[in-house]
Amino acid sequence: MSDAARPAYEPVAWLDRRVRLLDQTRLPAEERYIECREVEQVAEAISSMRVRGAPAIGIAAAYGVALATRAAETGSAVAAAERAAARLAAARPTAVNLGWAVARVGSAVRAATGDAAARDAALAEATRIHEEQRAADRAIAEAGAALLPEGARLLTHCNTGPLATGGLGTALGVAIAGHRAGRVAIVWVDETRPRLQGARLTAWELGRHDVPYAVIADDAAATLMARGEVDAVVVGADRIATNGDVANKIGTYPLAIVAAHHGVPFYVAAPLSTIDPMTPDGARIPIEERAESEVLAVDGRPVAPAGARARNPAFDVTPAALVTAIVTEAGVLRAPLAASIAGAARGPVA
Ligand code: MRU
């Protein structure tokens, strides 16, 4: 993305000895930044979803490990990095980018000799992860936009824009780049209950990028598809198993079923860092269960009777058979996905 095209907001940034995050829980009402000086503040920001989206939490956590090495007493940068990596990796379970990013920074720290070198190595690796994500997003956007017909009407779920990646975004990057190239006419934005990432964040980002959109109730997606008003579904991913099963925000799986029923292509846009070489299929992906209160209240206001119980799985798994293609920075992976993934995937971190 050229500087002129960069949005005037920065979801994750390293400032000297601080990790600065745009607090996504306050959007769209308020653009407020928080500055984390301690690992615990970064971990809290990830758990409470002040920063969210698989790549963005990885980047924030990577900077969090760098922060820990700087706060460490002499002679303990490696131990501090290891403690921080363990704490941050546990902040949310489903997005594999989180554990992957802190493991990368941990390896870089262990390979350095002495505390000063370890600190430099940690920050350099975290910065590299962030830069690589920006480059991956650009490549994904270009490859994804090329798949779309002229004047496409896209449907997306959750939030996969710059807020979620620290770059241009994955699925939303495809929408933004597609619109710039004249291929995307409108984006239907699932509101994405219960946290409303679509209505709150995706709508805000599409507005900032001048992409036409309309927010729809999650339940309206099938009706729009039945009426022939959706040319493609494009979503992100939190973890992709080596067989091509895809974990993403709860509500993605039903979208894939409906898309298959109506013959609408279902694209997953994700960097290679989201493919987990250690997870053979979707059944092994840990699914985060969040607080019941997220379902029982909207914007903090209760909508269910006092004492009502809820279930709140935050992600679901779409079987590989329902995925038309996975758009990565290494190209478009198609069926058989297991073989395409094996040809493209990253290896485990040393
Ligand atoms: O719970 P969230 O908001 O972190 O969930 C985010 C998603 O499910 C995104 O679709 C996914 O992380 C891909 S972000 C490019």
Tab-separated table of C-alpha atoms and ligand atoms in Angstrom:
chain	number	residue	atom	x	y	z
A	1	MET	CA	0.000	0.000	0.000
A	2	SER	CA	1.437	3.423	-0.863
A	3	ASP	CA	1.682	5.911	2.017
A	4	ALA	CA	-1.081	8.002	0.469
A	5	ALA	CA	-3.353	4.953	0.559
A	6	ARG	CA	-2.587	4.037	4.174
A	7	PRO	CA	-5.562	4.534	6.483
A	8	ALA	CA	-4.985	7.279	9.047
A	9	TYR	CA	-5.089	4.819	11.918
A	10	GLU	CA	-2.576	2.320	13.173
A	11	PRO	CA	-3.953	-0.672	15.100
A	12	VAL	CA	-0.581	-1.930	16.416
A	13	ALA	CA	2.690	-0.020	16.710
A	14	TRP	CA	5.953	-0.189	18.590
A	15	LEU	CA	6.947	3.099	20.187
A	16	ASP	CA	10.123	3.217	22.223
A	17	ARG	CA	9.540	0.737	25.117
A	18	ARG	CA	5.770	0.766	24.568
A	19	VAL	CA	3.294	-1.180	22.470
A	20	ARG	CA	0.607	1.195	21.224
A	21	LEU	CA	-2.785	-0.287	20.351
A	22	LEU	CA	-5.925	1.277	18.926
A	23	ASP	CA	-8.552	0.154	21.440
A	24	GLN	CA	-11.011	-1.726	19.209
A	25	THR	CA	-13.547	-2.147	22.004
A	26	ARG	CA	-14.247	1.591	21.734
A	27	LEU	CA	-14.730	1.752	17.982
A	28	PRO	CA	-16.574	3.168	16.126
A	29	ALA	CA	-17.621	5.696	18.776
A	30	GLU	CA	-14.121	6.679	19.801
A	31	GLU	CA	-10.605	6.348	18.347
A	32	ARG	CA	-8.598	5.905	21.514
A	33	TYR	CA	-5.051	4.538	21.710
A	34	ILE	CA	-3.670	2.718	24.709
A	35	GLU	CA	0.019	2.310	25.497
A	36	CYS	CA	1.225	-0.919	27.070
A	37	ARG	CA	4.456	-0.733	29.046
A	38	GLU	CA	4.149	-4.205	30.556
A	39	VAL	CA	3.546	-7.652	29.106
A	40	GLU	CA	0.485	-8.072	31.325
A	41	GLN	CA	-1.160	-5.058	29.685
A	42	VAL	CA	-0.593	-6.564	26.230
A	43	ALA	CA	-2.013	-9.908	27.401
A	44	GLU	CA	-5.081	-8.169	28.856
A	45	ALA	CA	-5.572	-6.212	25.619
A	46	ILE	CA	-5.539	-9.462	23.639
A	47	SER	CA	-7.908	-11.325	26.006
A	48	SER	CA	-10.375	-8.459	26.173
A	49	MET	CA	-10.123	-7.923	22.401
A	50	ARG	CA	-8.827	-4.350	22.498
A	51	VAL	CA	-6.585	-5.768	19.810
A	52	ARG	CA	-8.060	-8.673	17.859
A	53	GLY	CA	-7.846	-10.523	14.547
A	54	ALA	CA	-5.417	-13.407	14.147
A	55	PRO	CA	-2.436	-11.604	12.577
A	56	ALA	CA	-2.849	-8.458	14.713
A	57	ILE	CA	-2.778	-10.360	17.994
A	58	GLY	CA	0.348	-12.159	16.783
A	59	ILE	CA	2.060	-8.863	16.023
A	60	ALA	CA	0.966	-7.273	19.310
A	61	ALA	CA	2.231	-10.324	21.220
A	62	ALA	CA	5.535	-10.299	19.301
A	63	TYR	CA	6.074	-6.682	20.360
A	64	GLY	CA	5.002	-7.761	23.865
A	65	VAL	CA	7.888	-10.244	24.000
A	66	ALA	CA	10.242	-7.490	22.825
A	67	LEU	CA	8.889	-5.330	25.645
A	68	ALA	CA	9.659	-8.074	28.175
A	69	THR	CA	13.280	-8.334	27.063
A	70	ARG	CA	13.693	-4.595	27.634
A	71	ALA	CA	12.172	-4.662	31.100
A	72	ALA	CA	14.356	-7.635	32.159
A	73	GLU	CA	17.102	-7.393	34.727
A	74	THR	CA	20.637	-7.904	33.444
A	75	GLY	CA	21.312	-11.484	32.407
A	76	SER	CA	17.711	-12.525	32.069
A	77	ALA	CA	16.443	-11.349	28.684
A	78	VAL	CA	16.005	-14.920	27.453
A	79	ALA	CA	14.110	-16.003	30.595
A	80	ALA	CA	11.927	-12.877	30.424
A	81	ALA	CA	11.157	-13.557	26.752
A	82	GLU	CA	10.191	-17.135	27.536
A	83	ARG	CA	7.893	-16.113	30.403
A	84	ALA	CA	6.286	-13.424	28.265
A	85	ALA	CA	5.851	-15.778	25.301
A	86	ALA	CA	4.059	-18.335	27.480
A	87	ARG	CA	1.762	-15.718	29.029
A	88	LEU	CA	0.905	-14.068	25.712
A	89	ALA	CA	0.350	-17.332	23.832
A	90	ALA	CA	-2.234	-18.300	26.460
A	91	ALA	CA	-4.217	-15.075	26.075
A	92	ARG	CA	-6.462	-16.545	23.327
A	93	PRO	CA	-6.431	-20.155	22.123
A	94	THR	CA	-7.773	-20.349	18.562
A	95	ALA	CA	-5.689	-18.041	16.355
A	96	VAL	CA	-2.464	-19.906	15.610
A	97	ASN	CA	-0.704	-16.675	14.595
A	98	LEU	CA	-0.420	-15.797	18.280
A	99	GLY	CA	1.668	-18.804	19.354
A	100	TRP	CA	3.537	-18.759	16.042
A	101	ALA	CA	4.592	-15.114	16.398
A	102	VAL	CA	5.808	-15.390	20.003
A	103	ALA	CA	7.657	-18.619	19.145
A	104	ARG	CA	9.447	-16.789	16.322
A	105	VAL	CA	10.539	-13.988	18.636
A	106	GLY	CA	11.564	-16.558	21.271
A	107	SER	CA	13.775	-18.379	18.744
A	108	ALA	CA	15.414	-15.123	17.688
A	109	VAL	CA	16.135	-14.257	21.325
A	110	ARG	CA	17.615	-17.693	22.078
A	111	ALA	CA	19.874	-17.438	19.022
A	112	ALA	CA	21.355	-14.110	20.216
A	113	THR	CA	24.428	-13.893	22.434
A	114	GLY	CA	24.061	-11.651	25.483
A	115	ASP	CA	21.227	-9.457	26.734
A	116	ALA	CA	21.801	-6.476	24.465
A	117	ALA	CA	21.817	-8.688	21.384
A	118	ALA	CA	18.743	-10.545	22.662
A	119	ARG	CA	16.809	-7.289	23.047
A	120	ASP	CA	17.775	-6.145	19.563
A	121	ALA	CA	16.918	-9.549	18.126
A	122	ALA	CA	13.480	-9.561	19.769
A	123	LEU	CA	12.499	-6.175	18.435
A	124	ALA	CA	13.960	-6.892	14.997
A	125	GLU	CA	11.991	-10.154	14.746
A	126	ALA	CA	8.726	-8.557	15.914
A	127	THR	CA	9.192	-5.750	13.389
A	128	ARG	CA	9.922	-8.326	10.679
A	129	ILE	CA	6.715	-10.224	11.489
A	130	HIS	CA	4.764	-6.961	11.164
A	131	GLU	CA	6.462	-6.062	7.856
A	132	GLU	CA	5.912	-9.567	6.483
A	133	GLN	CA	2.219	-9.290	7.319
A	134	ARG	CA	1.963	-5.998	5.425
A	135	ALA	CA	3.593	-7.607	2.395
A	136	ALA	CA	1.422	-10.742	2.675
A	137	ASP	CA	-1.709	-8.595	2.848
A	138	ARG	CA	-0.754	-6.760	-0.345
A	139	ALA	CA	-0.185	-10.043	-2.181
A	140	ILE	CA	-3.426	-11.580	-0.835
A	141	ALA	CA	-5.404	-8.491	-1.843
A	142	GLU	CA	-4.056	-8.598	-5.374
A	143	ALA	CA	-4.566	-12.359	-5.825
A	144	GLY	CA	-8.047	-12.246	-4.283
A	145	ALA	CA	-9.242	-9.242	-6.286
A	146	ALA	CA	-8.213	-11.022	-9.488
A	147	LEU	CA	-10.665	-13.846	-8.691
A	148	LEU	CA	-13.677	-11.545	-8.667
A	149	PRO	CA	-16.020	-10.758	-11.541
A	150	GLU	CA	-16.540	-7.097	-12.613
A	151	GLY	CA	-18.866	-5.238	-10.233
A	152	ALA	CA	-18.815	-8.037	-7.659
A	153	ARG	CA	-21.115	-7.971	-4.658
A	154	LEU	CA	-19.106	-9.518	-1.817
A	155	LEU	CA	-20.328	-10.831	1.479
A	156	THR	CA	-17.954	-10.893	4.443
A	157	HIS	CA	-18.063	-11.897	8.101
A	158	CYS	CA	-16.393	-10.501	11.215
A	159	ASN	CA	-13.519	-8.048	10.692
A	160	THR	CA	-10.496	-8.844	8.588
A	161	GLY	CA	-9.308	-5.339	7.704
A	162	PRO	CA	-6.246	-3.337	8.755
A	163	LEU	CA	-7.515	-3.491	12.334
A	164	ALA	CA	-7.210	-7.281	12.252
A	165	THR	CA	-3.798	-7.566	10.587
A	166	GLY	CA	-1.775	-4.377	10.988
A	167	GLY	CA	-1.540	-4.262	7.169
A	168	LEU	CA	-4.263	-3.856	4.524
A	169	GLY	CA	-6.250	-6.787	5.853
A	170	THR	CA	-6.987	-10.225	4.407
A	171	ALA	CA	-10.588	-10.694	3.210
A	172	LEU	CA	-11.206	-6.982	3.634
A	173	GLY	CA	-7.953	-6.255	1.813
A	174	VAL	CA	-9.423	-8.180	-1.127
A	175	ALA	CA	-12.554	-6.003	-0.919
A	176	ILE	CA	-10.580	-2.761	-0.641
A	177	ALA	CA	-8.160	-3.625	-3.462
A	178	GLY	CA	-11.027	-5.028	-5.553
A	179	HIS	CA	-12.958	-1.796	-5.158
A	180	ARG	CA	-9.905	0.280	-6.113
A	181	ALA	CA	-9.537	-1.879	-9.220
A	182	GLY	CA	-13.208	-1.303	-10.076
A	183	ARG	CA	-14.182	-4.936	-9.503
A	184	VAL	CA	-16.154	-4.622	-6.235
A	185	ALA	CA	-19.479	-2.769	-6.318
A	186	ILE	CA	-20.601	-3.340	-2.733
A	187	VAL	CA	-19.732	-5.345	0.378
A	188	TRP	CA	-22.503	-6.937	2.442
A	189	VAL	CA	-21.218	-6.851	6.014
A	190	ASP	CA	-22.512	-9.490	8.425
A	191	GLU	CA	-23.047	-7.736	11.743
A	192	THR	CA	-21.315	-10.743	13.424
A	193	ARG	CA	-23.040	-11.418	16.711
A	194	PRO	CA	-22.214	-11.456	19.538
A	195	ARG	CA	-19.283	-8.991	19.462
A	196	LEU	CA	-20.509	-7.161	16.334
A	197	GLN	CA	-17.081	-6.919	14.681
A	198	GLY	CA	-18.866	-6.517	11.319
A	199	ALA	CA	-21.235	-3.730	12.290
A	200	ARG	CA	-18.718	-1.906	14.491
A	201	LEU	CA	-15.349	-2.456	12.832
A	202	THR	CA	-15.767	-3.637	9.235
A	203	ALA	CA	-18.337	-0.937	8.497
A	204	TRP	CA	-16.008	1.653	10.034
A	205	GLU	CA	-13.032	0.452	7.988
A	206	LEU	CA	-14.927	0.238	4.697
A	207	GLY	CA	-16.159	3.782	5.304
A	208	ARG	CA	-12.585	4.952	5.912
A	209	HIS	CA	-11.564	3.344	2.604
A	210	ASP	CA	-14.565	4.684	0.648
A	211	VAL	CA	-15.842	1.208	-0.205
A	212	PRO	CA	-19.663	1.021	-0.550
A	213	TYR	CA	-21.184	-1.363	1.978
A	214	ALA	CA	-24.367	-2.288	3.800
A	215	VAL	CA	-24.543	-4.015	7.181
A	216	ILE	CA	-26.865	-7.015	7.267
A	217	ALA	CA	-28.177	-9.119	10.140
A	218	ASP	CA	-26.236	-12.397	10.127
A	219	ASP	CA	-29.468	-14.244	9.363
A	220	ALA	CA	-29.986	-12.206	6.144
A	221	ALA	CA	-27.036	-13.748	4.273
A	222	ALA	CA	-29.049	-16.750	3.019
A	223	THR	CA	-31.811	-14.515	1.703
A	224	LEU	CA	-29.380	-12.302	-0.232
A	225	MET	CA	-27.748	-15.405	-1.732
A	226	ALA	CA	-31.135	-16.900	-2.656
A	227	ARG	CA	-31.990	-13.636	-4.446
A	228	GLY	CA	-28.771	-13.789	-6.463
A	229	GLU	CA	-27.340	-10.682	-4.785
A	230	VAL	CA	-24.008	-12.217	-3.685
A	231	ASP	CA	-21.222	-13.007	-6.183
A	232	ALA	CA	-18.677	-14.285	-3.656
A	233	VAL	CA	-18.203	-14.788	0.072
A	234	VAL	CA	-14.742	-13.759	1.308
A	235	VAL	CA	-13.736	-14.403	4.918
A	236	GLY	CA	-10.547	-14.623	6.965
A	237	ALA	CA	-9.250	-17.421	9.159
A	238	ASP	CA	-7.819	-17.922	12.632
A	239	ARG	CA	-6.306	-21.323	12.009
A	240	ILE	CA	-6.196	-23.569	8.960
A	241	ALA	CA	-5.524	-27.281	9.433
A	242	THR	CA	-3.289	-29.098	6.974
A	243	ASN	CA	-6.350	-30.833	5.455
A	244	GLY	CA	-7.854	-27.406	4.610
A	245	ASP	CA	-10.445	-27.184	7.421
A	246	VAL	CA	-10.765	-23.542	8.449
A	247	ALA	CA	-11.465	-22.098	11.903
A	248	ASN	CA	-12.901	-18.593	11.772
A	249	LYS	CA	-15.383	-16.397	13.636
A	250	ILE	CA	-18.539	-18.179	14.745
A	251	GLY	CA	-21.077	-17.938	11.930
A	252	THR	CA	-18.585	-18.664	9.136
A	253	TYR	CA	-19.535	-22.346	8.836
A	254	PRO	CA	-23.260	-21.688	8.231
A	255	LEU	CA	-22.273	-19.100	5.603
A	256	ALA	CA	-20.191	-21.733	3.807
A	257	ILE	CA	-23.101	-24.193	3.817
A	258	VAL	CA	-25.478	-21.597	2.405
A	259	ALA	CA	-22.906	-20.492	-0.201
A	260	ALA	CA	-22.455	-24.109	-1.361
A	261	HIS	CA	-26.238	-24.545	-1.576
A	262	HIS	CA	-26.521	-21.475	-3.824
A	263	GLY	CA	-23.385	-22.089	-5.894
A	264	VAL	CA	-21.673	-18.940	-4.561
A	265	PRO	CA	-17.844	-19.204	-4.345
A	266	PHE	CA	-16.562	-19.270	-0.767
A	267	TYR	CA	-13.050	-17.822	-0.490
A	268	VAL	CA	-10.837	-17.804	2.606
A	269	ALA	CA	-8.129	-15.115	2.566
A	270	ALA	CA	-5.279	-15.768	4.998
A	271	PRO	CA	-1.496	-15.540	5.279
A	272	LEU	CA	0.564	-18.742	5.397
A	273	SER	CA	1.186	-18.017	9.099
A	274	THR	CA	-2.466	-19.000	9.690
A	275	ILE	CA	-1.852	-22.520	8.377
A	276	ASP	CA	-0.868	-24.676	11.320
A	277	PRO	CA	1.483	-27.467	10.259
A	278	MET	CA	0.860	-29.184	13.613
A	279	THR	CA	-2.931	-29.428	13.222
A	280	PRO	CA	-4.059	-32.152	10.816
A	281	ASP	CA	-7.789	-31.369	10.810
A	282	GLY	CA	-10.413	-29.024	12.172
A	283	ALA	CA	-11.444	-31.311	15.040
A	284	ARG	CA	-8.033	-30.647	16.671
A	285	ILE	CA	-8.422	-26.851	16.597
A	286	PRO	CA	-9.039	-25.430	20.094
A	287	ILE	CA	-12.202	-23.343	20.024
A	288	GLU	CA	-12.340	-20.408	22.408
A	289	GLU	CA	-15.440	-20.262	24.618
A	290	ARG	CA	-16.017	-16.709	25.809
A	291	ALA	CA	-18.158	-15.210	28.551
A	292	GLU	CA	-21.913	-15.831	28.547
A	293	SER	CA	-22.416	-12.100	29.072
A	294	GLU	CA	-21.295	-11.415	25.477
A	295	VAL	CA	-24.386	-13.261	24.221
A	296	LEU	CA	-26.794	-12.102	26.912
A	297	ALA	CA	-26.119	-8.389	26.433
A	298	VAL	CA	-25.719	-6.018	23.491
A	299	ASP	CA	-23.328	-3.143	24.049
A	300	GLY	CA	-23.394	-3.880	27.759
A	301	ARG	CA	-27.227	-3.770	27.957
A	302	PRO	CA	-28.897	-7.066	28.958
A	303	VAL	CA	-31.304	-8.449	26.338
A	304	ALA	CA	-32.185	-11.741	28.032
A	305	PRO	CA	-34.046	-12.258	31.309
A	306	ALA	CA	-32.035	-12.118	34.510
A	307	GLY	CA	-30.555	-15.532	35.202
A	308	ALA	CA	-30.603	-16.651	31.532
A	309	ARG	CA	-27.721	-18.939	30.568
A	310	ALA	CA	-25.802	-18.820	27.267
A	311	ARG	CA	-23.211	-20.700	25.253
A	312	ASN	CA	-20.572	-18.650	23.495
A	313	PRO	CA	-18.190	-20.579	21.239
A	314	ALA	CA	-16.279	-17.758	19.537
A	315	PHE	CA	-15.173	-19.700	16.437
A	316	ASP	CA	-16.398	-22.509	14.223
A	317	VAL	CA	-14.759	-24.856	11.749
A	318	THR	CA	-15.660	-24.910	8.062
A	319	PRO	CA	-14.788	-28.252	6.457
A	320	ALA	CA	-12.341	-28.074	3.558
A	321	ALA	CA	-14.979	-29.458	1.180
A	322	LEU	CA	-16.969	-26.220	1.493
A	323	VAL	CA	-13.994	-23.957	0.703
A	324	THR	CA	-13.659	-22.925	-2.955
A	325	ALA	CA	-10.107	-21.646	-2.489
A	326	ILE	CA	-7.695	-20.259	0.097
A	327	VAL	CA	-6.043	-17.039	-1.039
A	328	THR	CA	-2.544	-16.675	0.419
A	329	GLU	CA	0.525	-14.557	-0.300
A	330	ALA	CA	1.945	-17.627	-2.058
A	331	GLY	CA	-1.000	-17.834	-4.437
A	332	VAL	CA	-4.503	-19.275	-4.628
A	333	LEU	CA	-4.781	-22.772	-3.116
A	334	ARG	CA	-7.544	-24.940	-4.564
A	335	ALA	CA	-8.841	-28.488	-4.065
A	336	PRO	CA	-7.445	-30.883	-3.175
A	337	LEU	CA	-6.560	-28.434	-0.384
A	338	ALA	CA	-4.394	-30.865	1.589
A	339	ALA	CA	-2.033	-31.212	-1.372
A	340	SER	CA	-2.084	-27.474	-2.212
A	341	ILE	CA	-1.379	-26.605	1.430
A	342	ALA	CA	1.486	-29.095	1.630
A	343	GLY	CA	3.045	-27.365	-1.370
A	344	ALA	CA	2.723	-23.866	0.058
A	345	ALA	CA	2.712	-24.048	3.872
A	346	ARG	CA	5.255	-22.597	6.266
A	347	GLY	CA	7.222	-24.999	8.406
A	348	PRO	CA	7.117	-25.109	12.233
A	349	VAL	CA	9.168	-22.519	14.132
A	350	ALA	CA	12.488	-23.895	15.395
B	1	MRU	O1	-12.531	-12.834	17.826
B	1	MRU	P1	-11.833	-12.026	16.768
B	1	MRU	O2	-12.513	-10.739	16.475
B	1	MRU	O3	-10.363	-11.874	17.037
B	1	MRU	O4	-11.988	-12.939	15.472
B	1	MRU	C1	-11.385	-12.516	14.284
B	1	MRU	C2	-11.718	-13.361	13.125
B	1	MRU	O5	-12.388	-14.366	13.239
B	1	MRU	C3	-11.102	-12.984	11.832
B	1	MRU	O6	-11.917	-13.380	10.767
B	1	MRU	C4	-9.752	-13.702	11.695
B	1	MRU	O7	-8.958	-13.453	12.811
B	1	MRU	C5	-9.034	-13.292	10.481
B	1	MRU	S1	-8.358	-11.652	10.686
B	1	MRU	C6	-7.563	-11.234	9.294
